[in-house]
Amino acid sequence: MGLTNCSNCQYYNSFPHHQDDICCSVQPAYATMYSKLKDLDSYSINCLPLDDCNDFQLDPQLVEKTITFSLTFQQWQQLARDSSCTSNILNFLQNLKIEYTLSLTISDWQAIANHSYSQPVLQQLEQQQIYPNDLTEAWIEIDSSCINATAYNQQTSILKIRFNSGYEYKYFNVSPNIFADFCAADSKGKFFNQYIKDIYDYSI
């Protein structure tokens, strides 16, 4: 097997004597020569002893192994925090749909419709003929060092933010998802600065 996979070989040396070396305990090679291999014709490559690596052996630690886990959602989250493959697990959880049947009173369902800003939730409630009663905004107190309260109008897509200084700002064309993420953010001020401030048109 050629040097294109040498980094997966058990003889590969990750700490060569020179910074630009690709070192192999069987046959050391310089990176400059390695980088030229792709530009050479097949005859020249075949003439290079550098490309004749008969001792290639895959590092046993790099062999892929597939395991099916049966975990609760909380256990998957814990695994994502504790493992080195966090992005893979988080991508899986982000796209995971969990179906669960809830039995609530009509008033409870109506309360969810009135206070939810999740479009998937509202759409599924609408399929059951449950709609938000009041689309006018209600102020929500915010635990933040710079923001006092916020309000959102689903009908007009206007986000209101009242700062601790007393000033109130209106931000236009803000999607319900942005407002929901804003309310769920650990740091409201950081989320505001990164995803709302200087992005949406506003008025005082």
Coordinates of C-alpha atoms in Angstrom, one line a residue:
M1 CA 0.0 0.0 0.0
G2 CA 1.3 3.4 -0.9
L3 CA 2.2 6.4 1.3
T4 CA -1.2 8.0 0.8
N5 CA -2.3 6.2 4.0
C6 CA 0.9 6.3 5.9
S7 CA -0.6 8.3 8.8
N8 CA -2.8 5.3 9.5
C9 CA 0.1 2.9 9.7
Q10 CA 1.3 1.5 13.0
Y11 CA 4.9 2.4 11.9
Y12 CA 4.1 6.1 11.4
N13 CA 6.1 8.4 13.6
S14 CA 4.2 11.5 14.7
F15 CA 7.3 13.1 16.2
P16 CA 10.0 13.2 13.6
H17 CA 13.5 14.7 14.1
H18 CA 12.8 17.5 11.6
Q19 CA 9.6 19.4 11.5
D20 CA 8.8 18.8 7.8
D21 CA 9.7 15.1 7.8
I22 CA 7.3 12.2 7.4
C23 CA 9.1 9.5 9.3
C24 CA 8.5 5.8 9.0
S25 CA 10.3 3.4 11.2
V26 CA 10.6 1.1 8.2
Q27 CA 11.6 3.6 5.5
P28 CA 11.8 7.3 6.5
A29 CA 10.5 9.8 3.9
Y30 CA 10.7 13.6 3.5
A31 CA 7.5 15.6 3.2
T32 CA 8.8 17.4 0.1
M33 CA 9.2 14.1 -1.8
Y34 CA 5.8 12.9 -0.5
S35 CA 4.1 16.0 -1.7
K36 CA 5.5 15.5 -5.2
L37 CA 4.2 12.0 -5.6
K38 CA 0.8 13.2 -6.8
D39 CA 2.4 15.3 -9.5
L40 CA 4.5 12.5 -11.0
D41 CA 3.5 10.2 -13.8
S42 CA 2.8 6.6 -12.9
Y43 CA 6.2 5.4 -14.3
S44 CA 8.2 7.8 -12.1
I45 CA 6.1 6.9 -9.1
N46 CA 6.7 3.2 -9.7
C47 CA 10.5 3.8 -9.9
L48 CA 10.5 5.5 -6.5
P49 CA 11.4 3.1 -3.7
L50 CA 9.7 5.6 -1.5
D51 CA 6.3 4.4 -2.8
D52 CA 7.0 0.7 -2.4
C53 CA 5.8 0.2 1.2
N54 CA 5.3 -3.6 1.6
D55 CA 5.4 -3.4 5.4
F56 CA 2.3 -1.2 5.7
Q57 CA 0.1 -2.4 8.6
L58 CA -3.0 -0.5 9.8
D59 CA -2.7 0.7 13.4
P60 CA -5.2 -1.6 15.3
Q61 CA -6.3 1.5 17.3
L62 CA -7.5 3.1 14.0
V63 CA -9.7 0.2 12.9
E64 CA -13.3 1.3 12.7
K65 CA -15.8 -0.7 14.8
T66 CA -19.5 -0.1 14.8
I67 CA -21.5 -0.5 18.0
T68 CA -25.2 0.0 18.4
F69 CA -26.0 1.8 21.7
S70 CA -29.4 1.8 23.4
L71 CA -29.4 4.8 25.7
T72 CA -31.9 7.3 27.0
F73 CA -31.8 10.9 25.7
Q74 CA -30.1 12.1 28.9
Q75 CA -27.5 9.3 28.6
W76 CA -26.8 10.3 25.0
Q77 CA -26.3 13.9 26.1
Q78 CA -23.9 12.7 28.8
L79 CA -22.0 10.6 26.3
A80 CA -21.7 13.6 24.0
R81 CA -20.2 15.6 26.9
D82 CA -17.8 12.9 27.9
S83 CA -16.5 11.5 24.6
S84 CA -14.2 12.8 21.8
C85 CA -16.9 12.3 19.2
T86 CA -19.1 15.0 20.5
S87 CA -20.0 16.5 17.1
N88 CA -21.2 13.2 15.7
I89 CA -23.5 12.6 18.7
L90 CA -24.8 16.2 18.8
N91 CA -25.7 16.0 15.0
F92 CA -27.6 12.8 15.7
L93 CA -29.5 14.3 18.6
Q94 CA -30.2 17.5 16.7
N95 CA -32.0 15.6 14.0
L96 CA -33.6 13.1 16.3
K97 CA -37.4 13.2 16.4
I98 CA -39.0 11.8 19.6
E99 CA -42.7 10.9 19.3
Y100 CA -44.6 10.9 22.6
T101 CA -48.3 11.0 23.3
L102 CA -49.4 13.5 25.9
S103 CA -52.8 13.6 27.6
L104 CA -53.6 17.2 28.7
T105 CA -56.7 19.2 29.3
I106 CA -57.9 21.6 26.6
S107 CA -56.9 24.5 28.8
D108 CA -53.4 23.1 29.2
W109 CA -53.1 22.6 25.4
Q110 CA -54.4 26.2 24.9
A111 CA -51.8 27.5 27.4
I112 CA -49.1 25.8 25.4
A113 CA -50.4 27.3 22.1
N114 CA -50.5 30.8 23.7
H115 CA -47.0 30.7 25.1
S116 CA -45.0 28.6 22.7
Y117 CA -42.8 30.1 20.0
S118 CA -41.8 26.8 18.5
Q119 CA -43.2 26.6 14.9
P120 CA -43.2 22.8 14.8
V121 CA -45.2 22.8 18.1
L122 CA -47.7 25.4 16.8
Q123 CA -48.1 23.7 13.5
Q124 CA -49.0 20.4 15.1
L125 CA -51.4 22.1 17.5
E126 CA -53.1 23.8 14.5
Q127 CA -53.6 20.3 13.0
Q128 CA -55.7 19.6 16.1
Q129 CA -57.6 22.9 15.7
I130 CA -55.8 24.6 18.6
Y131 CA -54.6 28.1 17.9
P132 CA -53.0 30.8 20.0
N133 CA -55.7 33.0 21.5
D134 CA -53.7 36.2 21.8
L135 CA -51.0 37.1 19.4
T136 CA -50.2 40.4 21.1
E137 CA -46.9 40.4 23.0
A138 CA -46.5 40.0 26.7
W139 CA -43.4 41.2 28.5
I140 CA -41.2 38.5 29.9
E141 CA -38.7 39.4 32.6
I142 CA -35.1 38.5 31.8
D143 CA -32.3 37.6 34.2
S144 CA -29.5 39.5 32.6
S145 CA -27.0 42.1 33.5
C146 CA -28.0 44.3 30.6
I147 CA -31.6 43.3 29.6
N148 CA -34.6 43.8 31.8
A149 CA -37.4 42.2 29.8
T150 CA -38.5 41.1 26.3
A151 CA -41.7 40.7 24.3
Y152 CA -42.5 39.2 21.0
N153 CA -45.4 39.5 18.6
Q154 CA -45.9 36.5 16.3
Q155 CA -48.2 38.3 14.0
T156 CA -45.9 41.2 13.3
S157 CA -42.6 39.5 13.9
I158 CA -41.5 42.4 16.1
L159 CA -39.2 41.7 19.0
K160 CA -39.2 44.2 21.9
I161 CA -36.3 44.5 24.3
R162 CA -36.2 46.6 27.4
F163 CA -32.7 47.3 28.7
N164 CA -31.8 47.9 32.3
S165 CA -31.1 51.5 31.3
G166 CA -34.8 51.9 30.7
Y167 CA -34.7 52.2 26.9
E168 CA -36.9 50.0 24.8
Y169 CA -36.0 48.9 21.3
K170 CA -38.1 47.2 18.6
Y171 CA -36.4 44.8 16.2
F172 CA -38.3 43.9 13.0
N173 CA -38.7 40.7 11.0
V174 CA -37.4 38.5 13.8
S175 CA -38.4 34.9 13.3
P176 CA -40.0 32.9 16.1
N177 CA -37.1 30.6 16.2
I178 CA -34.7 33.4 17.0
F179 CA -36.9 34.6 19.8
A180 CA -37.2 31.0 21.2
D181 CA -33.4 30.6 21.1
F182 CA -33.0 34.0 22.7
C183 CA -35.3 33.0 25.6
A184 CA -33.5 29.7 26.0
A185 CA -29.9 31.1 25.8
D186 CA -27.8 30.8 28.9
S187 CA -26.5 34.3 28.3
K188 CA -29.2 36.6 26.9
G189 CA -26.7 39.5 26.5
K190 CA -24.3 37.4 24.5
F191 CA -27.0 36.0 22.3
F192 CA -28.4 39.5 21.7
N193 CA -25.0 40.8 20.7
Q194 CA -24.2 37.9 18.4
Y195 CA -27.6 37.2 16.7
I196 CA -29.8 40.3 17.1
K197 CA -27.8 43.5 17.5
D198 CA -26.7 45.1 14.2
I199 CA -28.5 42.3 12.3
Y200 CA -32.1 43.4 12.4
D201 CA -33.6 46.8 11.6
Y202 CA -34.7 48.5 14.8
S203 CA -36.4 51.6 16.2
I204 CA -36.6 53.2 19.7

